[in-house]
Amino acid sequence: MSHPLIAILRGIDPDEAVAVAQALIDAGIDRIEVPLNSPSPMVSIQRMAEMAGDTAQIGAGTVLTTKDVAQVAEAGGSLIVSPNCDTAVIRETKARGMQSFPGVLTPTECFTALQAGADGLKVFPAFQMGIEGLKAVRAVLPVETQIFMVGGVGPDNFAEWRRAGASGFGLGSWLYKPGDDVAGIATRAAEAVAAWKAIDT
């Protein structure tokens, strides 16, 4: 993967999925999740995976059950992101050879997720943990732990979160809202990538 940025396409329609995914990949964001409370999410995931599954990581967000995990796998997805820490979901994800990023907020949830096999942690909502909270949690987690901040993050505060220990970011409504034109999405994606490069060089 080129940069630790995950595009969260909540509400995307299958008819626009491929064009939006291509714009994101062209801009340098090649981790894409379709939340399962979007219209026909498995169709969007399948279309994007068929188009770019060899070069990008396509998957689902708001994954709450092992049945959801199975359906995403069958659609060709390779990434499972959840708003919560469910060890059954994590284990099913890993059993299917997919990447697992469960949602966590407390140290207990962080360690529970890692012990279940999570590839990384999605801190959600990031603004609730805050900068100082992230510093405290980062101090006790294994140094190699991947921590993605989601909720209230954007290019204007990447650097501050990065200094506190963030490994990457999930970008939702800042990057994409239903009905946005592809050109605008591409512009914001490029802005996010440029902001990441500026602090990671």
Short mmCIF file of N, CA and C in Angstrom, two decimals, residues 10-190:
data_model
loop_
_atom_site.label_atom_id
_atom_site.label_comp_id
_atom_site.label_asym_id
_atom_site.label_seq_id
_atom_site.Cartn_x
_atom_site.Cartn_y
_atom_site.Cartn_z
N ARG A 10 -18.93 6.11 2.80
CA ARG A 10 -20.25 5.83 3.37
C ARG A 10 -21.35 6.42 2.49
N GLY A 11 -22.27 5.54 2.06
CA GLY A 11 -23.38 5.99 1.25
C GLY A 11 -23.16 5.92 -0.24
N ILE A 12 -22.01 5.39 -0.66
CA ILE A 12 -21.73 5.35 -2.10
C ILE A 12 -22.68 4.39 -2.80
N ASP A 13 -23.03 4.76 -4.03
CA ASP A 13 -23.91 3.94 -4.86
C ASP A 13 -23.05 3.08 -5.79
N PRO A 14 -23.46 1.85 -6.06
CA PRO A 14 -22.66 1.01 -6.95
C PRO A 14 -22.36 1.63 -8.31
N ASP A 15 -23.25 2.45 -8.81
CA ASP A 15 -23.04 3.04 -10.13
C ASP A 15 -21.87 4.02 -10.17
N GLU A 16 -21.50 4.57 -9.01
CA GLU A 16 -20.37 5.51 -8.98
C GLU A 16 -19.13 4.89 -8.35
N ALA A 17 -19.23 3.66 -7.88
CA ALA A 17 -18.15 3.06 -7.11
C ALA A 17 -16.84 2.97 -7.88
N VAL A 18 -16.89 2.49 -9.10
CA VAL A 18 -15.67 2.28 -9.87
C VAL A 18 -14.98 3.60 -10.19
N ALA A 19 -15.75 4.59 -10.60
CA ALA A 19 -15.15 5.89 -10.95
C ALA A 19 -14.51 6.54 -9.73
N VAL A 20 -15.19 6.47 -8.61
CA VAL A 20 -14.65 7.08 -7.39
C VAL A 20 -13.40 6.32 -6.94
N ALA A 21 -13.45 5.00 -6.98
CA ALA A 21 -12.28 4.21 -6.59
C ALA A 21 -11.08 4.52 -7.48
N GLN A 22 -11.31 4.64 -8.76
CA GLN A 22 -10.22 4.94 -9.68
C GLN A 22 -9.61 6.30 -9.38
N ALA A 23 -10.46 7.29 -9.09
CA ALA A 23 -9.96 8.62 -8.76
C ALA A 23 -9.11 8.60 -7.50
N LEU A 24 -9.56 7.84 -6.50
CA LEU A 24 -8.80 7.75 -5.25
C LEU A 24 -7.45 7.08 -5.48
N ILE A 25 -7.46 5.98 -6.21
CA ILE A 25 -6.22 5.25 -6.48
C ILE A 25 -5.24 6.12 -7.27
N ASP A 26 -5.75 6.82 -8.26
CA ASP A 26 -4.90 7.71 -9.06
C ASP A 26 -4.26 8.80 -8.20
N ALA A 27 -4.99 9.22 -7.15
CA ALA A 27 -4.48 10.27 -6.27
C ALA A 27 -3.51 9.71 -5.22
N GLY A 28 -3.48 8.38 -5.07
CA GLY A 28 -2.55 7.79 -4.13
C GLY A 28 -3.18 7.16 -2.90
N ILE A 29 -4.53 7.08 -2.86
CA ILE A 29 -5.22 6.40 -1.76
C ILE A 29 -5.72 5.06 -2.28
N ASP A 30 -5.05 3.99 -1.86
CA ASP A 30 -5.40 2.68 -2.39
C ASP A 30 -5.91 1.72 -1.32
N ARG A 31 -6.45 2.26 -0.23
CA ARG A 31 -7.20 1.47 0.75
C ARG A 31 -8.60 2.09 0.80
N ILE A 32 -9.58 1.30 0.47
CA ILE A 32 -10.93 1.83 0.30
C ILE A 32 -11.93 0.93 1.02
N GLU A 33 -12.76 1.53 1.85
CA GLU A 33 -13.81 0.75 2.52
C GLU A 33 -15.19 1.30 2.18
N VAL A 34 -16.10 0.37 1.97
CA VAL A 34 -17.50 0.71 1.75
C VAL A 34 -18.27 0.29 3.00
N PRO A 35 -18.74 1.23 3.82
CA PRO A 35 -19.52 0.85 4.99
C PRO A 35 -20.76 0.05 4.59
N LEU A 36 -21.08 -0.94 5.38
CA LEU A 36 -22.16 -1.84 5.01
C LEU A 36 -23.54 -1.24 5.15
N ASN A 37 -23.63 -0.01 5.69
CA ASN A 37 -24.93 0.66 5.70
C ASN A 37 -25.06 1.59 4.49
N SER A 38 -24.28 1.34 3.45
CA SER A 38 -24.40 2.03 2.17
C SER A 38 -25.36 1.24 1.27
N PRO A 39 -25.86 1.86 0.18
CA PRO A 39 -26.75 1.13 -0.73
C PRO A 39 -26.02 0.00 -1.45
N SER A 40 -26.55 -1.22 -1.37
CA SER A 40 -25.97 -2.39 -2.07
C SER A 40 -24.44 -2.44 -1.92
N PRO A 41 -23.92 -2.47 -0.70
CA PRO A 41 -22.47 -2.37 -0.50
C PRO A 41 -21.68 -3.50 -1.13
N MET A 42 -22.24 -4.71 -1.13
CA MET A 42 -21.48 -5.83 -1.70
C MET A 42 -21.29 -5.67 -3.20
N VAL A 43 -22.25 -5.05 -3.85
CA VAL A 43 -22.12 -4.80 -5.29
C VAL A 43 -20.98 -3.81 -5.53
N SER A 44 -20.94 -2.75 -4.73
CA SER A 44 -19.86 -1.77 -4.88
C SER A 44 -18.51 -2.41 -4.62
N ILE A 45 -18.42 -3.21 -3.56
CA ILE A 45 -17.15 -3.86 -3.22
C ILE A 45 -16.72 -4.78 -4.35
N GLN A 46 -17.66 -5.56 -4.88
CA GLN A 46 -17.32 -6.49 -5.96
C GLN A 46 -16.83 -5.74 -7.20
N ARG A 47 -17.51 -4.67 -7.55
CA ARG A 47 -17.11 -3.93 -8.75
C ARG A 47 -15.74 -3.30 -8.57
N MET A 48 -15.48 -2.74 -7.41
CA MET A 48 -14.18 -2.11 -7.17
C MET A 48 -13.08 -3.17 -7.08
N ALA A 49 -13.37 -4.31 -6.46
CA ALA A 49 -12.37 -5.37 -6.35
C ALA A 49 -12.03 -5.94 -7.71
N GLU A 50 -13.03 -6.08 -8.58
CA GLU A 50 -12.78 -6.58 -9.93
C GLU A 50 -11.93 -5.60 -10.71
N MET A 51 -12.13 -4.31 -10.46
CA MET A 51 -11.39 -3.28 -11.18
C MET A 51 -9.96 -3.11 -10.65
N ALA A 52 -9.80 -3.17 -9.32
CA ALA A 52 -8.50 -2.80 -8.75
C ALA A 52 -8.04 -3.69 -7.60
N GLY A 53 -8.65 -4.86 -7.46
CA GLY A 53 -8.30 -5.70 -6.33
C GLY A 53 -6.85 -6.16 -6.29
N ASP A 54 -6.17 -6.16 -7.45
CA ASP A 54 -4.78 -6.58 -7.50
C ASP A 54 -3.82 -5.47 -7.09
N THR A 55 -4.29 -4.23 -7.17
CA THR A 55 -3.40 -3.10 -6.88
C THR A 55 -3.86 -2.27 -5.69
N ALA A 56 -5.07 -2.50 -5.21
CA ALA A 56 -5.60 -1.73 -4.09
C ALA A 56 -6.23 -2.68 -3.07
N GLN A 57 -6.43 -2.18 -1.88
CA GLN A 57 -7.08 -2.97 -0.83
C GLN A 57 -8.52 -2.47 -0.71
N ILE A 58 -9.44 -3.29 -1.16
CA ILE A 58 -10.85 -2.94 -1.17
C ILE A 58 -11.57 -3.76 -0.11
N GLY A 59 -12.45 -3.13 0.63
CA GLY A 59 -13.16 -3.89 1.65
C GLY A 59 -14.35 -3.16 2.20
N ALA A 60 -14.73 -3.53 3.41
CA ALA A 60 -15.97 -3.02 4.00
C ALA A 60 -15.71 -2.39 5.35
N GLY A 61 -16.57 -1.43 5.68
CA GLY A 61 -16.57 -0.84 7.01
C GLY A 61 -17.91 -1.11 7.67
N THR A 62 -18.01 -0.76 8.95
CA THR A 62 -19.20 -1.02 9.74
C THR A 62 -19.56 -2.51 9.69
N VAL A 63 -18.53 -3.34 9.77
CA VAL A 63 -18.71 -4.80 9.74
C VAL A 63 -18.94 -5.28 11.18
N LEU A 64 -20.11 -5.86 11.41
CA LEU A 64 -20.52 -6.18 12.77
C LEU A 64 -20.64 -7.67 13.07
N THR A 65 -20.70 -8.52 12.04
CA THR A 65 -20.92 -9.94 12.26
C THR A 65 -19.99 -10.79 11.40
N THR A 66 -19.85 -12.06 11.80
CA THR A 66 -19.03 -12.98 11.00
C THR A 66 -19.69 -13.25 9.65
N LYS A 67 -21.01 -13.19 9.60
CA LYS A 67 -21.72 -13.36 8.32
C LYS A 67 -21.34 -12.23 7.37
N ASP A 68 -21.25 -11.01 7.89
CA ASP A 68 -20.81 -9.88 7.07
C ASP A 68 -19.42 -10.15 6.50
N VAL A 69 -18.52 -10.65 7.34
CA VAL A 69 -17.15 -10.94 6.91
C VAL A 69 -17.17 -11.91 5.74
N ALA A 70 -17.97 -12.96 5.86
CA ALA A 70 -18.05 -13.97 4.81
C ALA A 70 -18.55 -13.36 3.50
N GLN A 71 -19.55 -12.50 3.59
CA GLN A 71 -20.10 -11.89 2.38
C GLN A 71 -19.09 -10.96 1.71
N VAL A 72 -18.33 -10.23 2.52
CA VAL A 72 -17.30 -9.35 1.96
C VAL A 72 -16.23 -10.18 1.25
N ALA A 73 -15.83 -11.27 1.87
CA ALA A 73 -14.84 -12.15 1.25
C ALA A 73 -15.35 -12.69 -0.08
N GLU A 74 -16.60 -13.10 -0.11
CA GLU A 74 -17.19 -13.64 -1.34
C GLU A 74 -17.28 -12.58 -2.44
N ALA A 75 -17.40 -11.31 -2.03
CA ALA A 75 -17.45 -10.21 -3.00
C ALA A 75 -16.07 -9.81 -3.51
N GLY A 76 -15.03 -10.41 -2.92
CA GLY A 76 -13.67 -10.11 -3.37
C GLY A 76 -12.94 -9.11 -2.50
N GLY A 77 -13.53 -8.73 -1.37
CA GLY A 77 -12.89 -7.78 -0.48
C GLY A 77 -11.72 -8.38 0.27
N SER A 78 -10.80 -7.51 0.72
CA SER A 78 -9.62 -7.98 1.46
C SER A 78 -9.39 -7.18 2.74
N LEU A 79 -10.33 -6.30 3.09
CA LEU A 79 -10.17 -5.42 4.24
C LEU A 79 -11.48 -5.38 5.02
N ILE A 80 -11.38 -5.58 6.34
CA ILE A 80 -12.55 -5.51 7.21
C ILE A 80 -12.30 -4.47 8.30
N VAL A 81 -13.16 -3.46 8.34
CA VAL A 81 -13.07 -2.40 9.34
C VAL A 81 -14.38 -2.35 10.12
N SER A 82 -14.27 -2.25 11.43
CA SER A 82 -15.46 -2.24 12.28
C SER A 82 -15.45 -1.02 13.19
N PRO A 83 -16.62 -0.62 13.69
CA PRO A 83 -16.66 0.48 14.66
C PRO A 83 -16.43 0.00 16.09
N ASN A 84 -16.36 -1.34 16.25
CA ASN A 84 -16.24 -1.92 17.58
C ASN A 84 -15.20 -3.03 17.58
N CYS A 85 -14.96 -3.57 18.77
CA CYS A 85 -13.99 -4.64 18.93
C CYS A 85 -14.72 -5.94 19.22
N ASP A 86 -14.92 -6.76 18.19
CA ASP A 86 -15.61 -8.03 18.31
C ASP A 86 -14.61 -9.12 17.93
N THR A 87 -14.18 -9.92 18.91
CA THR A 87 -13.13 -10.90 18.64
C THR A 87 -13.55 -11.95 17.63
N ALA A 88 -14.84 -12.30 17.59
CA ALA A 88 -15.31 -13.28 16.60
C ALA A 88 -15.14 -12.74 15.19
N VAL A 89 -15.45 -11.46 15.00
CA VAL A 89 -15.28 -10.83 13.69
C VAL A 89 -13.80 -10.78 13.31
N ILE A 90 -12.96 -10.43 14.26
CA ILE A 90 -11.52 -10.37 13.99
C ILE A 90 -10.99 -11.74 13.57
N ARG A 91 -11.35 -12.76 14.32
CA ARG A 91 -10.84 -14.11 14.03
C ARG A 91 -11.36 -14.64 12.70
N GLU A 92 -12.61 -14.36 12.39
CA GLU A 92 -13.16 -14.79 11.10
C GLU A 92 -12.45 -14.07 9.96
N THR A 93 -12.17 -12.81 10.15
CA THR A 93 -11.46 -12.03 9.14
C THR A 93 -10.10 -12.64 8.85
N LYS A 94 -9.36 -12.94 9.91
CA LYS A 94 -8.02 -13.50 9.73
C LYS A 94 -8.07 -14.92 9.17
N ALA A 95 -9.09 -15.68 9.56
CA ALA A 95 -9.24 -17.04 9.03
C ALA A 95 -9.45 -17.03 7.52
N ARG A 96 -10.00 -15.95 7.03
CA ARG A 96 -10.25 -15.81 5.59
C ARG A 96 -9.13 -15.07 4.87
N GLY A 97 -8.04 -14.81 5.57
CA GLY A 97 -6.88 -14.20 4.94
C GLY A 97 -7.04 -12.72 4.63
N MET A 98 -7.93 -12.05 5.37
CA MET A 98 -8.19 -10.63 5.14
C MET A 98 -7.56 -9.79 6.24
N GLN A 99 -7.45 -8.50 6.00
CA GLN A 99 -6.89 -7.58 6.99
C GLN A 99 -7.99 -7.09 7.92
N SER A 100 -7.67 -7.01 9.22
CA SER A 100 -8.64 -6.65 10.24
C SER A 100 -8.25 -5.37 10.96
N PHE A 101 -9.17 -4.40 10.93
CA PHE A 101 -8.98 -3.14 11.65
C PHE A 101 -10.23 -2.85 12.49
N PRO A 102 -10.30 -3.43 13.70
CA PRO A 102 -11.46 -3.20 14.56
C PRO A 102 -11.41 -1.83 15.23
N GLY A 103 -12.59 -1.34 15.59
CA GLY A 103 -12.68 -0.06 16.28
C GLY A 103 -12.41 -0.22 17.77
N VAL A 104 -11.59 0.66 18.31
CA VAL A 104 -11.23 0.63 19.73
C VAL A 104 -11.19 2.04 20.29
N LEU A 105 -11.30 2.13 21.60
CA LEU A 105 -11.18 3.43 22.25
C LEU A 105 -10.43 3.35 23.58
N THR A 106 -10.46 2.18 24.23
CA THR A 106 -9.82 2.02 25.53
C THR A 106 -8.62 1.10 25.42
N PRO A 107 -7.70 1.15 26.39
CA PRO A 107 -6.57 0.21 26.39
C PRO A 107 -7.03 -1.25 26.39
N THR A 108 -8.08 -1.56 27.12
CA THR A 108 -8.58 -2.93 27.15
C THR A 108 -9.00 -3.38 25.76
N GLU A 109 -9.74 -2.54 25.06
CA GLU A 109 -10.16 -2.89 23.69
C GLU A 109 -8.96 -3.03 22.77
N CYS A 110 -7.97 -2.17 22.92
CA CYS A 110 -6.77 -2.24 22.08
C CYS A 110 -6.08 -3.59 22.23
N PHE A 111 -5.83 -3.99 23.47
CA PHE A 111 -5.13 -5.25 23.71
C PHE A 111 -5.98 -6.46 23.34
N THR A 112 -7.28 -6.37 23.57
CA THR A 112 -8.18 -7.46 23.18
C THR A 112 -8.13 -7.67 21.67
N ALA A 113 -8.17 -6.58 20.92
CA ALA A 113 -8.13 -6.67 19.46
C ALA A 113 -6.82 -7.27 18.98
N LEU A 114 -5.70 -6.83 19.55
CA LEU A 114 -4.40 -7.35 19.13
C LEU A 114 -4.26 -8.83 19.46
N GLN A 115 -4.73 -9.22 20.63
CA GLN A 115 -4.64 -10.62 21.03
C GLN A 115 -5.50 -11.52 20.13
N ALA A 116 -6.57 -10.96 19.57
CA ALA A 116 -7.44 -11.73 18.67
C ALA A 116 -6.87 -11.81 17.25
N GLY A 117 -5.81 -11.04 16.98
CA GLY A 117 -5.15 -11.12 15.68
C GLY A 117 -5.31 -9.92 14.77
N ALA A 118 -5.84 -8.82 15.27
CA ALA A 118 -6.04 -7.64 14.43
C ALA A 118 -4.73 -7.17 13.82
N ASP A 119 -4.81 -6.71 12.57
CA ASP A 119 -3.62 -6.18 11.88
C ASP A 119 -3.30 -4.77 12.34
N GLY A 120 -4.33 -4.06 12.77
CA GLY A 120 -4.16 -2.69 13.24
C GLY A 120 -5.40 -2.27 13.99
N LEU A 121 -5.35 -1.09 14.56
CA LEU A 121 -6.45 -0.59 15.37
C LEU A 121 -7.04 0.66 14.73
N LYS A 122 -8.35 0.74 14.76
CA LYS A 122 -9.06 1.93 14.31
C LYS A 122 -9.57 2.64 15.56
N VAL A 123 -8.94 3.74 15.91
CA VAL A 123 -9.41 4.50 17.07
C VAL A 123 -10.59 5.35 16.62
N PHE A 124 -11.75 5.05 17.21
CA PHE A 124 -12.98 5.73 16.80
C PHE A 124 -13.89 5.93 18.00
N PRO A 125 -14.39 7.16 18.19
CA PRO A 125 -14.04 8.37 17.44
C PRO A 125 -12.74 9.00 17.96
N ALA A 126 -11.87 9.37 17.04
CA ALA A 126 -10.56 9.90 17.40
C ALA A 126 -10.66 11.12 18.31
N PHE A 127 -11.64 11.97 18.04
CA PHE A 127 -11.75 13.20 18.84
C PHE A 127 -12.08 12.90 20.29
N GLN A 128 -12.68 11.74 20.56
CA GLN A 128 -13.00 11.41 21.94
C GLN A 128 -11.75 10.96 22.70
N MET A 129 -10.86 10.21 22.04
CA MET A 129 -9.60 9.85 22.69
C MET A 129 -8.72 11.08 22.83
N GLY A 130 -8.63 11.88 21.78
CA GLY A 130 -7.84 13.10 21.82
C GLY A 130 -6.35 12.84 21.69
N ILE A 131 -5.62 13.91 21.47
CA ILE A 131 -4.17 13.84 21.31
C ILE A 131 -3.49 13.27 22.54
N GLU A 132 -3.83 13.78 23.71
CA GLU A 132 -3.18 13.31 24.93
C GLU A 132 -3.54 11.86 25.23
N GLY A 133 -4.77 11.49 24.92
CA GLY A 133 -5.17 10.10 25.11
C GLY A 133 -4.38 9.16 24.21
N LEU A 134 -4.17 9.57 22.96
CA LEU A 134 -3.39 8.75 22.04
C LEU A 134 -1.96 8.58 22.54
N LYS A 135 -1.37 9.65 23.02
CA LYS A 135 -0.01 9.56 23.55
C LYS A 135 0.07 8.54 24.68
N ALA A 136 -0.92 8.57 25.57
CA ALA A 136 -0.93 7.65 26.71
C ALA A 136 -1.10 6.21 26.27
N VAL A 137 -2.03 5.97 25.33
CA VAL A 137 -2.27 4.61 24.85
C VAL A 137 -1.07 4.10 24.05
N ARG A 138 -0.52 4.94 23.21
CA ARG A 138 0.64 4.56 22.41
C ARG A 138 1.80 4.12 23.30
N ALA A 139 1.95 4.73 24.46
CA ALA A 139 3.06 4.42 25.35
C ALA A 139 3.01 3.00 25.89
N VAL A 140 1.83 2.38 25.94
CA VAL A 140 1.72 1.04 26.51
C VAL A 140 1.51 -0.05 25.46
N LEU A 141 1.21 0.33 24.23
CA LEU A 141 1.00 -0.65 23.17
C LEU A 141 2.34 -1.10 22.58
N PRO A 142 2.39 -2.30 21.99
CA PRO A 142 3.62 -2.70 21.28
C PRO A 142 3.99 -1.65 20.24
N VAL A 143 5.27 -1.39 20.12
CA VAL A 143 5.70 -0.28 19.26
C VAL A 143 5.29 -0.47 17.81
N GLU A 144 5.13 -1.73 17.38
CA GLU A 144 4.80 -1.97 15.97
C GLU A 144 3.31 -1.84 15.68
N THR A 145 2.50 -1.57 16.69
CA THR A 145 1.06 -1.49 16.49
C THR A 145 0.68 -0.38 15.52
N GLN A 146 -0.13 -0.73 14.53
CA GLN A 146 -0.65 0.25 13.58
C GLN A 146 -1.92 0.88 14.16
N ILE A 147 -1.91 2.19 14.33
CA ILE A 147 -3.05 2.89 14.91
C ILE A 147 -3.57 3.91 13.89
N PHE A 148 -4.80 3.68 13.43
CA PHE A 148 -5.44 4.58 12.49
C PHE A 148 -6.49 5.40 13.22
N MET A 149 -6.41 6.71 13.09
CA MET A 149 -7.36 7.60 13.75
C MET A 149 -8.50 7.92 12.79
N VAL A 150 -9.73 7.80 13.28
CA VAL A 150 -10.91 8.03 12.45
C VAL A 150 -11.93 8.84 13.24
N GLY A 151 -12.44 9.90 12.62
CA GLY A 151 -13.46 10.72 13.26
C GLY A 151 -12.89 12.06 13.70
N GLY A 152 -13.10 13.08 12.87
CA GLY A 152 -12.59 14.42 13.22
C GLY A 152 -11.14 14.63 12.82
N VAL A 153 -10.64 13.83 11.88
CA VAL A 153 -9.27 14.02 11.41
C VAL A 153 -9.29 14.45 9.95
N GLY A 154 -8.25 15.18 9.55
CA GLY A 154 -8.12 15.65 8.18
C GLY A 154 -6.72 16.21 7.98
N PRO A 155 -6.39 16.60 6.76
CA PRO A 155 -5.04 17.08 6.46
C PRO A 155 -4.55 18.20 7.37
N ASP A 156 -5.46 19.02 7.86
CA ASP A 156 -5.03 20.14 8.70
C ASP A 156 -4.54 19.71 10.07
N ASN A 157 -4.86 18.49 10.50
CA ASN A 157 -4.35 18.04 11.80
C ASN A 157 -3.58 16.72 11.73
N PHE A 158 -3.24 16.27 10.53
CA PHE A 158 -2.43 15.07 10.39
C PHE A 158 -1.15 15.16 11.23
N ALA A 159 -0.44 16.27 11.11
CA ALA A 159 0.87 16.39 11.75
C ALA A 159 0.77 16.26 13.27
N GLU A 160 -0.24 16.88 13.84
CA GLU A 160 -0.40 16.82 15.29
C GLU A 160 -0.68 15.39 15.76
N TRP A 161 -1.57 14.71 15.06
CA TRP A 161 -1.87 13.32 15.39
C TRP A 161 -0.66 12.43 15.17
N ARG A 162 0.08 12.68 14.11
CA ARG A 162 1.26 11.88 13.81
C ARG A 162 2.30 12.00 14.93
N ARG A 163 2.50 13.21 15.40
CA ARG A 163 3.45 13.42 16.50
C ARG A 163 3.02 12.68 17.77
N ALA A 164 1.72 12.52 17.94
CA ALA A 164 1.20 11.84 19.12
C ALA A 164 1.27 10.32 18.99
N GLY A 165 1.57 9.82 17.78
CA GLY A 165 1.73 8.38 17.62
C GLY A 165 0.82 7.72 16.61
N ALA A 166 0.03 8.48 15.86
CA ALA A 166 -0.84 7.89 14.85
C ALA A 166 -0.02 7.31 13.70
N SER A 167 -0.46 6.14 13.22
CA SER A 167 0.21 5.50 12.08
C SER A 167 -0.43 5.90 10.76
N GLY A 168 -1.71 6.27 10.81
CA GLY A 168 -2.44 6.61 9.60
C GLY A 168 -3.83 7.11 9.95
N PHE A 169 -4.66 7.29 8.92
CA PHE A 169 -5.95 7.93 9.13
C PHE A 169 -7.03 7.31 8.24
N GLY A 170 -8.25 7.31 8.76
CA GLY A 170 -9.41 6.99 7.96
C GLY A 170 -10.16 8.27 7.67
N LEU A 171 -10.48 8.51 6.41
CA LEU A 171 -11.11 9.76 5.99
C LEU A 171 -12.52 9.48 5.48
N GLY A 172 -13.49 10.04 6.17
CA GLY A 172 -14.88 9.81 5.82
C GLY A 172 -15.52 10.99 5.13
N SER A 173 -16.37 11.72 5.86
CA SER A 173 -17.16 12.79 5.24
C SER A 173 -16.30 13.94 4.73
N TRP A 174 -15.10 14.11 5.28
CA TRP A 174 -14.21 15.15 4.74
C TRP A 174 -13.86 14.84 3.28
N LEU A 175 -13.68 13.57 3.00
CA LEU A 175 -13.25 13.14 1.67
C LEU A 175 -14.41 12.86 0.73
N TYR A 176 -15.46 12.22 1.25
CA TYR A 176 -16.55 11.79 0.39
C TYR A 176 -17.90 11.91 1.08
N LYS A 177 -18.85 12.49 0.36
CA LYS A 177 -20.26 12.47 0.74
C LYS A 177 -21.05 12.05 -0.50
N PRO A 178 -22.15 11.33 -0.32
CA PRO A 178 -22.95 10.92 -1.47
C PRO A 178 -23.32 12.13 -2.34
N GLY A 179 -23.13 11.97 -3.63
CA GLY A 179 -23.45 13.05 -4.56
C GLY A 179 -22.28 13.93 -4.93
N ASP A 180 -21.15 13.79 -4.22
CA ASP A 180 -19.96 14.58 -4.57
C ASP A 180 -19.49 14.22 -5.98
N ASP A 181 -19.00 15.23 -6.69
CA ASP A 181 -18.47 14.93 -8.02
C ASP A 181 -17.09 14.33 -7.91
N VAL A 182 -16.74 13.50 -8.88
CA VAL A 182 -15.49 12.75 -8.84
C VAL A 182 -14.28 13.69 -8.82
N ALA A 183 -14.36 14.79 -9.54
CA ALA A 183 -13.23 15.72 -9.59
C ALA A 183 -12.93 16.29 -8.20
N GLY A 184 -13.98 16.63 -7.47
CA GLY A 184 -13.79 17.16 -6.12
C GLY A 184 -13.21 16.12 -5.19
N ILE A 185 -13.66 14.88 -5.31
CA ILE A 185 -13.11 13.80 -4.49
C ILE A 185 -11.64 13.62 -4.79
N ALA A 186 -11.30 13.64 -6.07
CA ALA A 186 -9.91 13.47 -6.48
C ALA A 186 -9.03 14.59 -5.92
N THR A 187 -9.55 15.82 -5.93
CA THR A 187 -8.79 16.96 -5.41
C THR A 187 -8.53 16.80 -3.92
N ARG A 188 -9.56 16.41 -3.17
CA ARG A 188 -9.38 16.23 -1.72
C ARG A 188 -8.45 15.06 -1.41
N ALA A 189 -8.55 13.99 -2.21
CA ALA A 189 -7.66 12.85 -2.01
C ALA A 189 -6.21 13.26 -2.22
N ALA A 190 -5.97 14.04 -3.26
CA ALA A 190 -4.60 14.50 -3.54
C ALA A 190 -4.11 15.41 -2.41
#
